[in-house]
Every structure is written in structure tokens, then in C-alpha cells.
A tleap script that builds the chain and sets N, CA, C and O, in Angstrom:
source leaprc.protein.ff14SB
mol = sequence {
  NMET PRO PRO LEU GLY VAL VAL PRO ALA ILE
  LYS PRO ILE ALA GLY PHE THR ALA THR GLY
  SER VAL TRP MET ILE GLU PHE GLY GLY PRO
  ALA PHE ALA GLY LEU GLY LEU GLY LEU LEU
  MET ALA ALA ARG SER TYR ALA ARG ARG THR
  ARG PRO ARG CYS VAL VAL CPRO
}
set mol.1.N position { -37.727 9.405 -17.823 }
set mol.1.CA position { -36.825 9.561 -16.693 }
set mol.1.C position { -36.363 8.176 -16.240 }
set mol.1.O position { -37.189 7.277 -16.084 }
set mol.2.N position { -35.016 7.982 -16.020 }
set mol.2.CA position { -34.511 6.666 -15.601 }
set mol.2.C position { -34.953 6.357 -14.172 }
set mol.2.O position { -35.244 7.268 -13.397 }
set mol.3.N position { -35.000 5.078 -13.828 }
set mol.3.CA position { -35.375 4.708 -12.463 }
set mol.3.C position { -34.379 5.268 -11.446 }
set mol.3.O position { -33.229 5.557 -11.777 }
set mol.4.N position { -34.836 5.412 -10.217 }
set mol.4.CA position { -34.017 5.962 -9.151 }
set mol.4.C position { -32.778 5.101 -8.922 }
set mol.4.O position { -32.893 3.877 -8.847 }
set mol.5.N position { -31.604 5.707 -8.809 }
set mol.5.CA position { -30.365 4.981 -8.561 }
set mol.5.C position { -29.636 4.559 -9.823 }
set mol.5.O position { -28.531 4.024 -9.737 }
set mol.6.N position { -30.220 4.784 -10.992 }
set mol.6.CA position { -29.568 4.400 -12.246 }
set mol.6.C position { -28.926 5.648 -12.839 }
set mol.6.O position { -29.580 6.679 -12.997 }
set mol.7.N position { -27.652 5.546 -13.164 }
set mol.7.CA position { -26.941 6.679 -13.756 }
set mol.7.C position { -26.460 6.292 -15.146 }
set mol.7.O position { -26.267 5.109 -15.429 }
set mol.8.N position { -26.270 7.255 -15.995 }
set mol.8.CA position { -25.775 6.929 -17.333 }
set mol.8.C position { -24.352 6.351 -17.274 }
set mol.8.O position { -23.592 6.647 -16.352 }
set mol.9.N position { -24.014 5.544 -18.246 }
set mol.9.CA position { -22.694 4.914 -18.294 }
set mol.9.C position { -21.602 5.968 -18.466 }
set mol.9.O position { -21.799 6.991 -19.121 }
set mol.10.N position { -20.462 5.696 -17.870 }
set mol.10.CA position { -19.315 6.591 -17.983 }
set mol.10.C position { -18.494 6.173 -19.192 }
set mol.10.O position { -18.281 4.983 -19.424 }
set mol.11.N position { -18.033 7.156 -19.963 }
set mol.11.CA position { -17.186 6.836 -21.103 }
set mol.11.C position { -15.830 6.365 -20.594 }
set mol.11.O position { -15.238 7.028 -19.742 }
set mol.12.N position { -15.320 5.240 -21.090 }
set mol.12.CA position { -14.003 4.777 -20.631 }
set mol.12.C position { -12.897 5.717 -21.090 }
set mol.12.O position { -12.961 6.301 -22.172 }
set mol.13.N position { -11.893 5.847 -20.250 }
set mol.13.CA position { -10.739 6.682 -20.574 }
set mol.13.C position { -9.653 5.769 -21.126 }
set mol.13.O position { -9.499 4.635 -20.672 }
set mol.14.N position { -8.910 6.255 -22.092 }
set mol.14.CA position { -7.825 5.461 -22.676 }
set mol.14.C position { -6.800 5.105 -21.604 }
set mol.14.O position { -6.795 5.710 -20.532 }
set mol.15.N position { -5.937 4.136 -21.876 }
set mol.15.CA position { -4.918 3.699 -20.927 }
set mol.15.C position { -3.968 4.809 -20.538 }
set mol.15.O position { -4.118 5.952 -20.970 }
set mol.16.N position { -2.998 4.467 -19.726 }
set mol.16.CA position { -2.029 5.458 -19.261 }
set mol.16.C position { -1.259 6.048 -20.435 }
set mol.16.O position { -0.889 5.354 -21.381 }
set mol.17.N position { -1.037 7.327 -20.342 }
set mol.17.CA position { -0.151 7.976 -21.309 }
set mol.17.C position { 1.268 7.852 -20.772 }
set mol.17.O position { 1.463 7.355 -19.663 }
set mol.18.N position { 2.237 8.285 -21.520 }
set mol.18.CA position { 3.622 8.230 -21.052 }
set mol.18.C position { 3.779 9.060 -19.784 }
set mol.18.O position { 4.469 8.645 -18.853 }
set mol.19.N position { 3.150 10.217 -19.743 }
set mol.19.CA position { 3.228 11.079 -18.562 }
set mol.19.C position { 2.551 10.412 -17.377 }
set mol.19.O position { 3.064 10.472 -16.259 }
set mol.20.N position { 1.418 9.781 -17.601 }
set mol.20.CA position { 0.705 9.101 -16.527 }
set mol.20.C position { 1.500 7.940 -15.969 }
set mol.20.O position { 1.512 7.721 -14.757 }
set mol.21.N position { 2.165 7.195 -16.836 }
set mol.21.CA position { 2.980 6.074 -16.375 }
set mol.21.C position { 4.171 6.552 -15.559 }
set mol.21.O position { 4.508 5.950 -14.539 }
set mol.22.N position { 4.803 7.619 -15.994 }
set mol.22.CA position { 5.952 8.171 -15.262 }
set mol.22.C position { 5.492 8.633 -13.889 }
set mol.22.O position { 6.155 8.357 -12.889 }
set mol.23.N position { 4.367 9.332 -13.829 }
set mol.23.CA position { 3.834 9.803 -12.552 }
set mol.23.C position { 3.547 8.621 -11.631 }
set mol.23.O position { 3.887 8.658 -10.448 }
set mol.24.N position { 2.926 7.578 -12.167 }
set mol.24.CA position { 2.573 6.402 -11.369 }
set mol.24.C position { 3.833 5.728 -10.824 }
set mol.24.O position { 3.853 5.322 -9.662 }
set mol.25.N position { 4.872 5.603 -11.629 }
set mol.25.CA position { 6.105 4.941 -11.193 }
set mol.25.C position { 6.846 5.797 -10.175 }
set mol.25.O position { 7.316 5.285 -9.159 }
set mol.26.N position { 6.953 7.092 -10.440 }
set mol.26.CA position { 7.733 7.971 -9.562 }
set mol.26.C position { 7.103 8.158 -8.190 }
set mol.26.O position { 7.823 8.297 -7.201 }
set mol.27.N position { 5.791 8.166 -8.105 }
set mol.27.CA position { 5.147 8.396 -6.819 }
set mol.27.C position { 4.619 7.106 -6.203 }
set mol.27.O position { 4.598 6.977 -4.979 }
set mol.28.N position { 4.199 6.167 -7.010 }
set mol.28.CA position { 3.677 4.912 -6.488 }
set mol.28.C position { 4.774 4.011 -5.959 }
set mol.28.O position { 4.582 3.340 -4.946 }
set mol.29.N position { 5.917 3.979 -6.619 }
set mol.29.CA position { 7.021 3.130 -6.182 }
set mol.29.C position { 7.486 3.451 -4.773 }
set mol.29.O position { 7.526 2.557 -3.928 }
set mol.30.N position { 7.840 4.702 -4.493 }
set mol.30.CA position { 8.252 5.033 -3.127 }
set mol.30.C position { 7.149 4.821 -2.096 }
set mol.30.O position { 7.432 4.476 -0.949 }
set mol.31.N position { 5.895 5.022 -2.493 }
set mol.31.CA position { 4.799 4.828 -1.542 }
set mol.31.C position { 4.730 3.365 -1.124 }
set mol.31.O position { 4.619 3.072 0.066 }
set mol.32.N position { 4.793 2.449 -2.074 }
set mol.32.CA position { 4.735 1.029 -1.734 }
set mol.32.C position { 6.023 0.559 -1.070 }
set mol.32.O position { 5.993 -0.340 -0.229 }
set mol.33.N position { 7.149 1.156 -1.436 }
set mol.33.CA position { 8.410 0.808 -0.766 }
set mol.33.C position { 8.353 1.239 0.696 }
set mol.33.O position { 8.790 0.500 1.579 }
set mol.34.N position { 7.821 2.419 0.953 }
set mol.34.CA position { 7.676 2.898 2.328 }
set mol.34.C position { 6.738 2.017 3.125 }
set mol.34.O position { 6.998 1.731 4.293 }
set mol.35.N position { 5.651 1.584 2.507 }
set mol.35.CA position { 4.716 0.683 3.179 }
set mol.35.C position { 5.399 -0.633 3.514 }
set mol.35.O position { 5.239 -1.148 4.621 }
set mol.36.N position { 6.156 -1.183 2.576 }
set mol.36.CA position { 6.868 -2.439 2.818 }
set mol.36.C position { 7.892 -2.308 3.926 }
set mol.36.O position { 8.005 -3.196 4.771 }
set mol.37.N position { 8.644 -1.210 3.937 }
set mol.37.CA position { 9.639 -1.013 4.992 }
set mol.37.C position { 8.974 -0.858 6.357 }
set mol.37.O position { 9.474 -1.371 7.358 }
set mol.38.N position { 7.855 -0.155 6.393 }
set mol.38.CA position { 7.125 0.001 7.643 }
set mol.38.C position { 6.620 -1.330 8.167 }
set mol.38.O position { 6.704 -1.601 9.365 }
set mol.39.N position { 6.098 -2.160 7.280 }
set mol.39.CA position { 5.627 -3.489 7.692 }
set mol.39.C position { 6.784 -4.360 8.163 }
set mol.39.O position { 6.636 -5.125 9.116 }
set mol.40.N position { 7.920 -4.252 7.509 }
set mol.40.CA position { 9.095 -5.024 7.912 }
set mol.40.C position { 9.570 -4.601 9.303 }
set mol.40.O position { 9.895 -5.449 10.134 }
set mol.41.N position { 9.610 -3.306 9.553 }
set mol.41.CA position { 10.021 -2.824 10.877 }
set mol.41.C position { 9.030 -3.271 11.948 }
set mol.41.O position { 9.433 -3.645 13.049 }
set mol.42.N position { 7.753 -3.235 11.634 }
set mol.42.CA position { 6.739 -3.657 12.603 }
set mol.42.C position { 6.858 -5.147 12.888 }
set mol.42.O position { 6.713 -5.568 14.036 }
set mol.43.N position { 7.119 -5.944 11.871 }
set mol.43.CA position { 7.252 -7.391 12.059 }
set mol.43.C position { 8.465 -7.707 12.931 }
set mol.43.O position { 8.389 -8.569 13.806 }
set mol.44.N position { 9.573 -7.022 12.703 }
set mol.44.CA position { 10.772 -7.255 13.524 }
set mol.44.C position { 10.523 -6.859 14.973 }
set mol.44.O position { 10.938 -7.560 15.895 }
set mol.45.N position { 9.847 -5.735 15.169 }
set mol.45.CA position { 9.552 -5.265 16.514 }
set mol.45.C position { 8.630 -6.258 17.224 }
set mol.45.O position { 8.839 -6.584 18.392 }
set mol.46.N position { 7.617 -6.732 16.515 }
set mol.46.CA position { 6.677 -7.689 17.100 }
set mol.46.C position { 7.397 -8.982 17.467 }
set mol.46.O position { 7.177 -9.533 18.545 }
set mol.47.N position { 8.254 -9.465 16.576 }
set mol.47.CA position { 8.991 -10.701 16.838 }
set mol.47.C position { 9.911 -10.534 18.050 }
set mol.47.O position { 10.032 -11.447 18.867 }
set mol.48.N position { 10.553 -9.381 18.169 }
set mol.48.CA position { 11.443 -9.117 19.292 }
set mol.48.C position { 10.684 -9.104 20.617 }
set mol.48.O position { 11.180 -9.602 21.627 }
set mol.49.N position { 9.481 -8.533 20.609 }
set mol.49.CA position { 8.718 -8.413 21.846 }
set mol.49.C position { 8.042 -9.712 22.248 }
set mol.49.O position { 7.802 -9.930 23.436 }
set mol.50.N position { 7.731 -10.574 21.306 }
set mol.50.CA position { 6.959 -11.767 21.625 }
set mol.50.C position { 7.787 -13.040 21.682 }
set mol.50.O position { 7.274 -14.073 22.113 }
set mol.51.N position { 9.033 -13.009 21.268 }
set mol.51.CA position { 9.867 -14.201 21.278 }
set mol.51.C position { 10.297 -14.496 22.726 }
set mol.51.O position { 10.813 -13.610 23.409 }
set mol.52.N position { 10.089 -15.718 23.188 }
set mol.52.CA position { 10.503 -16.039 24.563 }
set mol.52.C position { 12.021 -16.042 24.689 }
set mol.52.O position { 12.736 -16.400 23.754 }
set mol.53.N position { 12.496 -15.639 25.860 }
set mol.53.CA position { 13.936 -15.610 26.104 }
set mol.53.C position { 14.280 -16.636 27.166 }
set mol.53.O position { 13.570 -16.766 28.164 }
set mol.54.N position { 15.336 -17.344 26.961 }
set mol.54.CA position { 15.817 -18.298 27.959 }
set mol.54.C position { 16.958 -17.626 28.702 }
set mol.54.O position { 18.113 -17.703 28.283 }
set mol.55.N position { 16.637 -16.977 29.789 }
set mol.55.CA position { 17.620 -16.220 30.551 }
set mol.55.C position { 17.790 -16.871 31.909 }
set mol.55.O position { 16.807 -17.147 32.595 }
set mol.56.N position { 19.019 -17.115 32.297 }
set mol.56.CA position { 19.303 -17.672 33.618 }
set mol.56.C position { 19.540 -16.477 34.558 }
set mol.56.O position { 20.442 -15.672 34.327 }
set mol.57.N position { 18.722 -16.367 35.622 }
set mol.57.CA position { 18.911 -15.210 36.524 }
set mol.57.C position { 20.158 -15.310 37.373 }
set mol.57.O position { 20.437 -14.414 38.169 }
savepdb mol mol.pdb
quit
């Protein structure tokens, strides 16, 4: 019996197939694009709120 916490090695899976690559590009691309756009909007909002204004009353 193997020691506690030791599990047998997992067989490696071959690289992406054509279908796997298409799936990764079609769903991963928009996900990261959405994340980037969200970060860009947040950065603009933060800059707008924290930038000092020189306003003469």
C-alpha cells in the first residue's frame, strides 16, 4: 500500500486537437477581450474620479 497522500501518476493527454484549438480560440478569445475591456473601463473611471480638477468657482 502506498504512503498516505501519494497517488499514482496521471497519464499525460496529447496536445490540443483541431477541435480543441477551435473551442479554445472561439470561447477564450472573447473571454479575455471582455476582461480587457472591463479593466480598461475601470481604469478610465478610476482616473476620472481621482484626477484633481482646477476649477475656478
